[in-house]
mmCIF file of N, CA and C in Angstrom:
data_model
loop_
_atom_site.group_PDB
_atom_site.id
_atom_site.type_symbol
_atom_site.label_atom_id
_atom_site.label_comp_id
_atom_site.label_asym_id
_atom_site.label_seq_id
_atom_site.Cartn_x
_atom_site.Cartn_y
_atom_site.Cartn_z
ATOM 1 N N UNK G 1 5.752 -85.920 -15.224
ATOM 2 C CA UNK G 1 5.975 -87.185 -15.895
ATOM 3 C C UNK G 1 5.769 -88.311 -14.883
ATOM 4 N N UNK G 2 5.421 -89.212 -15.574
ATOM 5 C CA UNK G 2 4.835 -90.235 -14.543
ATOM 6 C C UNK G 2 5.922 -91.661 -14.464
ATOM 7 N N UNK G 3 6.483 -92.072 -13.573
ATOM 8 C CA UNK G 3 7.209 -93.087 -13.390
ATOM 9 C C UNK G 3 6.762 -94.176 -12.713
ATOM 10 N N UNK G 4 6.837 -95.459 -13.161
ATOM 11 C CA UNK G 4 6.740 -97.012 -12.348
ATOM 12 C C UNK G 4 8.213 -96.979 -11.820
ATOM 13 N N UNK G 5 8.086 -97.578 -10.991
ATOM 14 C CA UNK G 5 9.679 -97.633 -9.869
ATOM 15 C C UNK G 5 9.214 -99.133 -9.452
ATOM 16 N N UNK G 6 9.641 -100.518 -10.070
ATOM 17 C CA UNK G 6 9.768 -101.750 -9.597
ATOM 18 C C UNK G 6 10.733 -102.154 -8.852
ATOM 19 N N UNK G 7 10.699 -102.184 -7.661
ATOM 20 C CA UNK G 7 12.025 -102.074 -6.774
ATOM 21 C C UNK G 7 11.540 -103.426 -5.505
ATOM 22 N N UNK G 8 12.395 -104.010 -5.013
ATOM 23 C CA UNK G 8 11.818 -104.842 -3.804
ATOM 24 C C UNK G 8 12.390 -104.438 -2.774
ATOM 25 N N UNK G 9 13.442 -103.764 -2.777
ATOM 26 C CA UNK G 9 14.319 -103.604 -1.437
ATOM 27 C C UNK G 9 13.791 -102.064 -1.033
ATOM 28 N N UNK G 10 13.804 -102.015 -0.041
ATOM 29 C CA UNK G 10 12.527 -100.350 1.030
ATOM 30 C C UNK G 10 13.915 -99.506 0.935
ATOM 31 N N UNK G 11 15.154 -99.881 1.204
ATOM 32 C CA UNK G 11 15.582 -98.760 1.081
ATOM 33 C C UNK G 11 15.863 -98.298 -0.294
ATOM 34 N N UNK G 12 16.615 -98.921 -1.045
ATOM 35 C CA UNK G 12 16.391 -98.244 -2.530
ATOM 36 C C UNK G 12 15.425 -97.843 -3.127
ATOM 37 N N UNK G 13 14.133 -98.481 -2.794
ATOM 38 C CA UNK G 13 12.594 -97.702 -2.986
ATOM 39 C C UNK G 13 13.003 -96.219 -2.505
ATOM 40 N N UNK G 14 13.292 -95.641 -1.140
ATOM 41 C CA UNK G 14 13.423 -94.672 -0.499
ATOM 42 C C UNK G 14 13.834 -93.798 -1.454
ATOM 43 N N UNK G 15 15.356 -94.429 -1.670
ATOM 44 C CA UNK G 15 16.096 -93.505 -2.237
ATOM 45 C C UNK G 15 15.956 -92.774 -2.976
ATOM 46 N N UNK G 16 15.166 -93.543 -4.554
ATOM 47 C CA UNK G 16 14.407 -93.165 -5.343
ATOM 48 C C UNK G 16 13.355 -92.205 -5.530
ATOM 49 N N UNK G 17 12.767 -92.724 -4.128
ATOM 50 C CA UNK G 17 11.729 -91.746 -4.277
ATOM 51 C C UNK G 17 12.210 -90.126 -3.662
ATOM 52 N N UNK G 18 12.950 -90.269 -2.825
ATOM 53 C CA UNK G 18 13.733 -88.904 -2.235
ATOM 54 C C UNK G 18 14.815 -88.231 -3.675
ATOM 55 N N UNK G 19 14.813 -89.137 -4.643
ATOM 56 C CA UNK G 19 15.124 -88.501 -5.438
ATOM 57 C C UNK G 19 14.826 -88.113 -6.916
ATOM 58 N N UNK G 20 13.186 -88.590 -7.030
ATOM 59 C CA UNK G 20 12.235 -88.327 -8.361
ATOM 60 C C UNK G 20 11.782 -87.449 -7.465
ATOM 61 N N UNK G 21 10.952 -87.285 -6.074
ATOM 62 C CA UNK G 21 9.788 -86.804 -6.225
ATOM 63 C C UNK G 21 9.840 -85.501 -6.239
ATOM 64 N N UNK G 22 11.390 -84.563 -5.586
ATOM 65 C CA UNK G 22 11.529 -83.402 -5.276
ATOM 66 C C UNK G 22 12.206 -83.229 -6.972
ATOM 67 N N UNK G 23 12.192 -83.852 -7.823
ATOM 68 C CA UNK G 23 12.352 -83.313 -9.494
ATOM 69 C C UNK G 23 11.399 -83.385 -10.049
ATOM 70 N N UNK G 24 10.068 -83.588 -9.350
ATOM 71 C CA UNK G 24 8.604 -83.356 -9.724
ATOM 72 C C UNK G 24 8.321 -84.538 -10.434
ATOM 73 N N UNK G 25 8.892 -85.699 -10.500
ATOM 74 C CA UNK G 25 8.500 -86.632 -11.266
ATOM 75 C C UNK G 25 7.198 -87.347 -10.435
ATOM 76 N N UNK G 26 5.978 -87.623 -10.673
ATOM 77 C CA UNK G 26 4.806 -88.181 -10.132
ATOM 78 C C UNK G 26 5.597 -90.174 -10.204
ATOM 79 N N UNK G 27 5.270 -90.889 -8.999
ATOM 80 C CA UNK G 27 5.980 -92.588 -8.866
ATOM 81 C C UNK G 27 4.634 -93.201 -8.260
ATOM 82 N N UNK G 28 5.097 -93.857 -8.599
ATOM 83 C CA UNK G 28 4.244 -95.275 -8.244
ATOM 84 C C UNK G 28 5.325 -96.220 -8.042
ATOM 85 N N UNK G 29 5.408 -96.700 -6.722
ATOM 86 C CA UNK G 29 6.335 -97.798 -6.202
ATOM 87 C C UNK G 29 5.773 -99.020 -6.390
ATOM 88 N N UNK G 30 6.262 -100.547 -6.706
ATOM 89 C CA UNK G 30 5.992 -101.647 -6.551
ATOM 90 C C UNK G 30 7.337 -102.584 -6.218
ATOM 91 N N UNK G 31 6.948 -103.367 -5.195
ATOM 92 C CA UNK G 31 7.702 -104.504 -4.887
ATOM 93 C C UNK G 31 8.055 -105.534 -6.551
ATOM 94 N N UNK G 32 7.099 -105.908 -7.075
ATOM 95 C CA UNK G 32 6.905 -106.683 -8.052
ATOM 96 C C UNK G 32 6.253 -106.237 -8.750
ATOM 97 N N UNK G 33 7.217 -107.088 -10.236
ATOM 98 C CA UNK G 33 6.760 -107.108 -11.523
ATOM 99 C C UNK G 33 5.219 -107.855 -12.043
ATOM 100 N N UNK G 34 5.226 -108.497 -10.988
ATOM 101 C CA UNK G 34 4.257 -109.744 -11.359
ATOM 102 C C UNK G 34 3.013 -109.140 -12.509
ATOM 103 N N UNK G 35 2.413 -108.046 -12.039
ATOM 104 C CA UNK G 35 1.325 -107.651 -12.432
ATOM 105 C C UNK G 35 1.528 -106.322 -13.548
ATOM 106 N N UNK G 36 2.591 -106.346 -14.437
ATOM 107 C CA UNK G 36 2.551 -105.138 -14.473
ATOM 108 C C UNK G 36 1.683 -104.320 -15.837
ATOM 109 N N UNK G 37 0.837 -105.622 -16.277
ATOM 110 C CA UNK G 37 0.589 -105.004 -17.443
ATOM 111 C C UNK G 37 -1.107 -104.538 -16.605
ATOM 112 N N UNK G 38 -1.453 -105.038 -15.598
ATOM 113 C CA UNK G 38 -2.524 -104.086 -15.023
ATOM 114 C C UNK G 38 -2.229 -102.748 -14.603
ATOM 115 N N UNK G 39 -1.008 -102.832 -13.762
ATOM 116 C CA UNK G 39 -0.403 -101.317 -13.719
ATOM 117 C C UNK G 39 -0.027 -100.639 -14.372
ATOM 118 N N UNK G 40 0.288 -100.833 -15.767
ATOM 119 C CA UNK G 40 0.527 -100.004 -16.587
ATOM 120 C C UNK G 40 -0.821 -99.616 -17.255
ATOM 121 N N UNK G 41 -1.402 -100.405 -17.096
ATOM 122 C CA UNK G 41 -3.101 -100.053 -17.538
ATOM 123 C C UNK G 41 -3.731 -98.767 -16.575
ATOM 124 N N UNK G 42 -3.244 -98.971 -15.527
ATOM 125 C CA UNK G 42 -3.822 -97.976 -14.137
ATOM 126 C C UNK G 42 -3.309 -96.807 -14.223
ATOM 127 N N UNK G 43 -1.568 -96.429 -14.346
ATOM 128 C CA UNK G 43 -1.131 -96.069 -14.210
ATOM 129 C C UNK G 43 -0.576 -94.842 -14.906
ATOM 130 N N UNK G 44 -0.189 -95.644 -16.146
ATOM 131 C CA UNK G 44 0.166 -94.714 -17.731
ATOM 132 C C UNK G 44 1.434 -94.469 -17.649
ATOM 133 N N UNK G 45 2.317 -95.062 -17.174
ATOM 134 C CA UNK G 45 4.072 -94.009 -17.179
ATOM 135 C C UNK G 45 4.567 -93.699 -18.231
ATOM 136 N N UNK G 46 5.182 -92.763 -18.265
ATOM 137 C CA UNK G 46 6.041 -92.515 -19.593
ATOM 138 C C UNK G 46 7.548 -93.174 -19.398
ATOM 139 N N UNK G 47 7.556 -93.653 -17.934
ATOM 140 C CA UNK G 47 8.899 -94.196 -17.954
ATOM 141 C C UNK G 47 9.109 -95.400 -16.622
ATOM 142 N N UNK G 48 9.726 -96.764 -16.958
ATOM 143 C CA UNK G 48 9.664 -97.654 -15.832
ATOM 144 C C UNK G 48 11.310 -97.562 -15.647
ATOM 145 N N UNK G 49 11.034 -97.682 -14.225
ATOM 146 C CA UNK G 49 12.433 -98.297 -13.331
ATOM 147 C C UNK G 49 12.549 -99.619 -12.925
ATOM 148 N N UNK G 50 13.414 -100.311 -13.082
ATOM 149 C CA UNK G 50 12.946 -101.774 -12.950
ATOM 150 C C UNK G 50 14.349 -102.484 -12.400
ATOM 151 N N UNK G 51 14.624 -103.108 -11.002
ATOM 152 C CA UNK G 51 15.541 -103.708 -10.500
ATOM 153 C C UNK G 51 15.400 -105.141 -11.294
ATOM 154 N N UNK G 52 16.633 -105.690 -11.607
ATOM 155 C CA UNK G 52 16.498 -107.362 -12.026
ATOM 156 C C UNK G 52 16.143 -108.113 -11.015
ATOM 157 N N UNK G 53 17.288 -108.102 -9.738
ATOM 158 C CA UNK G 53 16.276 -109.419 -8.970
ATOM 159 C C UNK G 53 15.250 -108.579 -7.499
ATOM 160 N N UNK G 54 14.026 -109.114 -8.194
ATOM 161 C CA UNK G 54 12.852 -109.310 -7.344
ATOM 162 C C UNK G 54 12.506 -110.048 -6.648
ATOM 163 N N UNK G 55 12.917 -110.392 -5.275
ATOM 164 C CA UNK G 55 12.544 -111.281 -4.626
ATOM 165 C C UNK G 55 11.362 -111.376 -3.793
ATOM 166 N N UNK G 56 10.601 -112.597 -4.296
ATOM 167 C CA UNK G 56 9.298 -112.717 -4.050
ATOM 168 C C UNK G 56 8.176 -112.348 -5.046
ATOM 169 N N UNK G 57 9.231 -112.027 -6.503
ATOM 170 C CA UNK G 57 8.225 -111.785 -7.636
ATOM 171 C C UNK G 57 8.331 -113.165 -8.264
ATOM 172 N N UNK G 58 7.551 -113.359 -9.187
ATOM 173 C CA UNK G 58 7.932 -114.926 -10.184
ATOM 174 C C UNK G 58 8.302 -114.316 -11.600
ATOM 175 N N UNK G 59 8.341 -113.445 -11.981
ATOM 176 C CA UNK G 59 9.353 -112.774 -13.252
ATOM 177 C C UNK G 59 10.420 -111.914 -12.345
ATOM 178 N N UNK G 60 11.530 -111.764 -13.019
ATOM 179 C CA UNK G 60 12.915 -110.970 -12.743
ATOM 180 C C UNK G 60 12.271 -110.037 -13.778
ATOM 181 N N UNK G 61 13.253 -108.797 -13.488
ATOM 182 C CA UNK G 61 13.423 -107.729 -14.091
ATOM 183 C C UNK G 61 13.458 -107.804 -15.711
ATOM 184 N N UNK G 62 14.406 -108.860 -16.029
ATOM 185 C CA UNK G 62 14.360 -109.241 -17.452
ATOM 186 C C UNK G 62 13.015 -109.324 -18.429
ATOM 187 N N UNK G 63 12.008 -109.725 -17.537
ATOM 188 C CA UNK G 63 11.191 -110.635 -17.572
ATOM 189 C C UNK G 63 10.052 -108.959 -18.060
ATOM 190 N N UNK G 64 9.716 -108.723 -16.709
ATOM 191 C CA UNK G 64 9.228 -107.903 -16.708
ATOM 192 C C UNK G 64 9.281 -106.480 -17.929
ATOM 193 N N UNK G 65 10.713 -105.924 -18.041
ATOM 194 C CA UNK G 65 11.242 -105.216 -19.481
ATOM 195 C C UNK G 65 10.176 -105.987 -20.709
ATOM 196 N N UNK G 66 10.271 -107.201 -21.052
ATOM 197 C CA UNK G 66 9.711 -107.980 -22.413
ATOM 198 C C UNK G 66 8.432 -107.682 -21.844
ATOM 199 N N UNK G 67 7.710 -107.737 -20.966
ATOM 200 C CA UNK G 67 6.317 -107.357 -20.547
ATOM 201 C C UNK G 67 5.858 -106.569 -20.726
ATOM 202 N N UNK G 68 6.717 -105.026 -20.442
ATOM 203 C CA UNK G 68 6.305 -104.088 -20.479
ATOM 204 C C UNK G 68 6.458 -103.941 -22.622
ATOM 205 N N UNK G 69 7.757 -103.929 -22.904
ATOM 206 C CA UNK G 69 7.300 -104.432 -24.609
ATOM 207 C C UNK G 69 6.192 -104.714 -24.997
ATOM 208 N N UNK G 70 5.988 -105.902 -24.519
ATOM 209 C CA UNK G 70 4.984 -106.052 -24.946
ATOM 210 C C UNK G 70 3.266 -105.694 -25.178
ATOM 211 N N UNK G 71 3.366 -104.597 -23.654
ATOM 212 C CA UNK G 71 2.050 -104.145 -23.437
ATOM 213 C C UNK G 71 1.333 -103.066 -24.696
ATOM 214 N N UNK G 72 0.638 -103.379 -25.071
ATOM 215 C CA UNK G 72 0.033 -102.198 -26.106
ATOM 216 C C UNK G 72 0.472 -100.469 -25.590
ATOM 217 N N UNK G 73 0.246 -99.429 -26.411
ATOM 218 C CA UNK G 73 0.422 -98.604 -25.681
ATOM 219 C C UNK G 73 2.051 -98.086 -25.240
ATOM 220 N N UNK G 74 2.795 -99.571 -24.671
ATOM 221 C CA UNK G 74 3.988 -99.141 -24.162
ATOM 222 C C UNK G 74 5.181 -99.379 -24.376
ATOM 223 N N UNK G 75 4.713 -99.707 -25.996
ATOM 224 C CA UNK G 75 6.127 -100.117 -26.997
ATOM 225 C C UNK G 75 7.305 -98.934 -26.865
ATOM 226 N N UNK G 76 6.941 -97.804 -26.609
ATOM 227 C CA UNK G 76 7.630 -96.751 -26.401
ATOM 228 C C UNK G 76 8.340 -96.457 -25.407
ATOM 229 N N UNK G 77 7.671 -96.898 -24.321
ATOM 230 C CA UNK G 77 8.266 -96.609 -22.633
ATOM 231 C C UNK G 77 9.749 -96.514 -22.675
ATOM 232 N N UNK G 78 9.810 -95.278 -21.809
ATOM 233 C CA UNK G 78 11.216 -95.080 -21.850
ATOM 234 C C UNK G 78 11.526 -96.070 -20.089
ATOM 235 N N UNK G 79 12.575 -97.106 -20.696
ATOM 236 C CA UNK G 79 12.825 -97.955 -19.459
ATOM 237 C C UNK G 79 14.054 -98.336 -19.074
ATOM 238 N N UNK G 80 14.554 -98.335 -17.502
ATOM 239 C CA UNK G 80 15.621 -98.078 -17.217
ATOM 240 C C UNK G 80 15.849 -99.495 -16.464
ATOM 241 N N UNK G 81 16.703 -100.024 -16.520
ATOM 242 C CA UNK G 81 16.927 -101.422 -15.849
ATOM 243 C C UNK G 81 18.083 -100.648 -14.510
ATOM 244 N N UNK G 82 17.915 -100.833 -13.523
ATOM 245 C CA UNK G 82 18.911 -100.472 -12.170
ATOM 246 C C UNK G 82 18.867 -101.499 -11.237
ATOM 247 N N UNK G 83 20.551 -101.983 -11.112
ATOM 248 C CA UNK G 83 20.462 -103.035 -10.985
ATOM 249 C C UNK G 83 21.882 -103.089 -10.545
ATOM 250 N N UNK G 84 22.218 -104.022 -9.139
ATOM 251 C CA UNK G 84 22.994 -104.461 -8.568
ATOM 252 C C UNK G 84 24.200 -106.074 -9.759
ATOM 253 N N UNK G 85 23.692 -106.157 -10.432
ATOM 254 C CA UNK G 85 24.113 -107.255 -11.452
ATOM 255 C C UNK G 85 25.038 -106.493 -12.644
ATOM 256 N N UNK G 86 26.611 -106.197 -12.368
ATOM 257 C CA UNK G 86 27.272 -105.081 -13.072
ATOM 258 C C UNK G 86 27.684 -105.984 -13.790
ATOM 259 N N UNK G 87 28.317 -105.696 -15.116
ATOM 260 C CA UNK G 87 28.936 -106.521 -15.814
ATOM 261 C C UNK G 87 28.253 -106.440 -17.600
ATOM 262 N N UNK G 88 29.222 -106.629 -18.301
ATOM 263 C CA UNK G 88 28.821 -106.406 -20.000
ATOM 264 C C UNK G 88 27.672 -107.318 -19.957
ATOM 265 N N UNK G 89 27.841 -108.919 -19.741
ATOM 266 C CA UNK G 89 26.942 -109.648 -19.916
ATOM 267 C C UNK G 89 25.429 -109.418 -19.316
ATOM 268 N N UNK G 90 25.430 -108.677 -18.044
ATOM 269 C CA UNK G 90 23.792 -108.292 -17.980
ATOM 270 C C UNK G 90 23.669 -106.783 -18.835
ATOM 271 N N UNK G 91 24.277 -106.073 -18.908
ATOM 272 C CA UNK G 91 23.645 -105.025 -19.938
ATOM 273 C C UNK G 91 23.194 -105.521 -21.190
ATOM 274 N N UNK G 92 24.007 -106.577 -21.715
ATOM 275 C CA UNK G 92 23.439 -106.871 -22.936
ATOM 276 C C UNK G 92 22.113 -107.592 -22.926
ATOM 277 N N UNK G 93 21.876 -108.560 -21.877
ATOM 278 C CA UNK G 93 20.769 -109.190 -21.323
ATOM 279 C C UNK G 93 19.647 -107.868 -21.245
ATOM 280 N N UNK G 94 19.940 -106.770 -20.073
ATOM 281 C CA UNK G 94 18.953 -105.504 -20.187
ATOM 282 C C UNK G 94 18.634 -105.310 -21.684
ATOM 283 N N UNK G 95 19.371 -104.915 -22.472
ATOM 284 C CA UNK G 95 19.498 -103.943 -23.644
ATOM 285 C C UNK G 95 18.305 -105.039 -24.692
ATOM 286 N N UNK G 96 19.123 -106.287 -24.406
ATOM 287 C CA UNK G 96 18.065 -107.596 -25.361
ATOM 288 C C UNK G 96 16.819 -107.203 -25.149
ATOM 289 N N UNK G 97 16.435 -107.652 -23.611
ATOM 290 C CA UNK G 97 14.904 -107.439 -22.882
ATOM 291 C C UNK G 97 13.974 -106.197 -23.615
ATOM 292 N N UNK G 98 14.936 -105.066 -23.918
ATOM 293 C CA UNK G 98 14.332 -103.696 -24.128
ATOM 294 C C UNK G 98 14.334 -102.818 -23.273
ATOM 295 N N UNK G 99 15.410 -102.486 -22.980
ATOM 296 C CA UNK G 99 15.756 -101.828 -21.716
ATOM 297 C C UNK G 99 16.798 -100.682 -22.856
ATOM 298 N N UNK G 100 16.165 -99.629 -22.174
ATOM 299 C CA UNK G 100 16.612 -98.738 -23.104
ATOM 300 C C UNK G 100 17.780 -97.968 -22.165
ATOM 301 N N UNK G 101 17.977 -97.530 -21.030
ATOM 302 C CA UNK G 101 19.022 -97.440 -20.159
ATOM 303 C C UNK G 101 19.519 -98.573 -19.238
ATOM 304 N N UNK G 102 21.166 -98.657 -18.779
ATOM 305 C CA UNK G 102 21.413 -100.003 -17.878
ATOM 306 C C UNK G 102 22.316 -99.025 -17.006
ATOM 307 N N UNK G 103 21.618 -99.065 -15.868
ATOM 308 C CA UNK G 103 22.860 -98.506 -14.829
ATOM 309 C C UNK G 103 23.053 -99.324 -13.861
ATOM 310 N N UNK G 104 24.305 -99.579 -13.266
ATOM 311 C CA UNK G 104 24.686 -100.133 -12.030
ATOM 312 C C UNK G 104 24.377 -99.917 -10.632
ATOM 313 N N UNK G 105 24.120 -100.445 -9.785
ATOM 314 C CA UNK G 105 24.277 -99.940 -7.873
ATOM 315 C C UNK G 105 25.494 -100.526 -7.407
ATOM 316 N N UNK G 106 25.791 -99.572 -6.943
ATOM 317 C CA UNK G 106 25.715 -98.497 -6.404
ATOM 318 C C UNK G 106 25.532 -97.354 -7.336
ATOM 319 N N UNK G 107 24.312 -96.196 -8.004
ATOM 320 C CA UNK G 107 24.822 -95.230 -9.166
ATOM 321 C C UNK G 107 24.233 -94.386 -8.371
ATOM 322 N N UNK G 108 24.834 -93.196 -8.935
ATOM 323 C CA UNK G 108 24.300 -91.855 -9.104
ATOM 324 C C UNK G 108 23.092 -91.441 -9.288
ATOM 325 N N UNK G 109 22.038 -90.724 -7.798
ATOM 326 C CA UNK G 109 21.132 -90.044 -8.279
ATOM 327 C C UNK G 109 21.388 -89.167 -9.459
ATOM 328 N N UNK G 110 22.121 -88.725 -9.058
ATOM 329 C CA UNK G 110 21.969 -87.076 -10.151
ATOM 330 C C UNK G 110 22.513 -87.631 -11.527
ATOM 331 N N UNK G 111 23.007 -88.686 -11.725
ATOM 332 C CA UNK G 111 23.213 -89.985 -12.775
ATOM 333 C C UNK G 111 22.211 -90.087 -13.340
ATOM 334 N N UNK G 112 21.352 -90.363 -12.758
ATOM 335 C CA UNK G 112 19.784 -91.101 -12.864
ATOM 336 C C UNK G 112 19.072 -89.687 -13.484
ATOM 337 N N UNK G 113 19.049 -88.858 -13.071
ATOM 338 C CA UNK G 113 18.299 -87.600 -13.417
ATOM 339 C C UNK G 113 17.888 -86.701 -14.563
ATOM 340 N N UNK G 114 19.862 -87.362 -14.474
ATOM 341 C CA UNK G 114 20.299 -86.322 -15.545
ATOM 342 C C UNK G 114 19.905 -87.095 -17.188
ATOM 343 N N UNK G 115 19.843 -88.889 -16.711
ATOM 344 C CA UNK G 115 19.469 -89.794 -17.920
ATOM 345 C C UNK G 115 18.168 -89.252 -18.484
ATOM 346 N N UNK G 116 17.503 -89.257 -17.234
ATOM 347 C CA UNK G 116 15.877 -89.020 -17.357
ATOM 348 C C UNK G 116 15.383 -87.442 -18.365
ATOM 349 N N UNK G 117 16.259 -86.482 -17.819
ATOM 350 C CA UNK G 117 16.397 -85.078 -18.245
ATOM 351 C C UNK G 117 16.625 -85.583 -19.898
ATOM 352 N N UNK G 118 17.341 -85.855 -20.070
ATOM 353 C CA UNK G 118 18.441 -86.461 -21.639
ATOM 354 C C UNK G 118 17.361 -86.617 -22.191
ATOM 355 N N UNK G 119 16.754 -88.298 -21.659
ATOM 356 C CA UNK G 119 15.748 -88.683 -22.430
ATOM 357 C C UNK G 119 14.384 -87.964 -22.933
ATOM 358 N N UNK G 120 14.102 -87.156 -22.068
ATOM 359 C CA UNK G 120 12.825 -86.445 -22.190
ATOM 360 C C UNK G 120 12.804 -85.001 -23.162
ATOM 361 N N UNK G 121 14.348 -84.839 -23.522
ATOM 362 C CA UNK G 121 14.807 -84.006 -24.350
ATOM 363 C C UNK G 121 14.569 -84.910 -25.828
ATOM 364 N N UNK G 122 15.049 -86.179 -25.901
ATOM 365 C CA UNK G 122 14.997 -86.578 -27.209
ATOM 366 C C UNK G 122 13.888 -86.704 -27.631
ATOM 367 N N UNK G 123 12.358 -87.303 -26.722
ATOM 368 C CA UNK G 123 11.275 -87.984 -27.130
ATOM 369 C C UNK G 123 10.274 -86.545 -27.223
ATOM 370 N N UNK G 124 10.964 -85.137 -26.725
ATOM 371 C CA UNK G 124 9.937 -84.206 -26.813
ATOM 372 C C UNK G 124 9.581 -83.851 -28.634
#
């Protein structure tokens, strides 16, 4: 399965990736959202990861979620908003955007995994 991982910070990039790639998930890392309806053109994921604040992108995470909506093709994407911004009021903000999972950071790899596992059970 193929994952976008929109992340700006190198170590949570890391993390991520030390913890999709040995569950066989195929990633594609990006700093920024900016571009993403070319990368999703390039790319094909069945599922985006997407931090809210991007620094040094000109869309936030929010932003980006309605983007990916919007892209042909990826009305479906299964998409996870992860994100240092805890609180009811940004999940509902995620959930608005089209953010179909909202988890907090500090979370759980095996949190994360086990969402991913879940999900790929429902959409089979």
């Amino acid at each position: 399965m193929k994952v976008l991982v929109i992340e700006d910070e190198p170590d949570m990039a890391a993390l991520l990736a030390a913890t999709l790639e040995p569950a066989g998930y195929q990633l594609r890392m990006e700093r920024s959202g900016d571009e993403v309806e070319r990368i999703l053109a390039e790319f094909d994921p069945q599922v985006a990861i997407v931090d809210v604040m991007l620094f040094g992108s000109q869309a936030d995470g929010y932003e980006v979620v309605r983007r990916i909506r919007a892209t042909a093709g990826h009305e479906n994407t299964l998409v996870v908003i992860l994100t240092a911004l805890v609180g009811a009021e940004y999940e509902k903000r995620a959930l608005e955007a089209g953010a179909n999972i909202y988890m907090g950071k500090p979370f759980s790899p095996l949190a994360l995994l086990e969402q991913l596992r879940q999900a790929e059970i429902i959409t089979d």
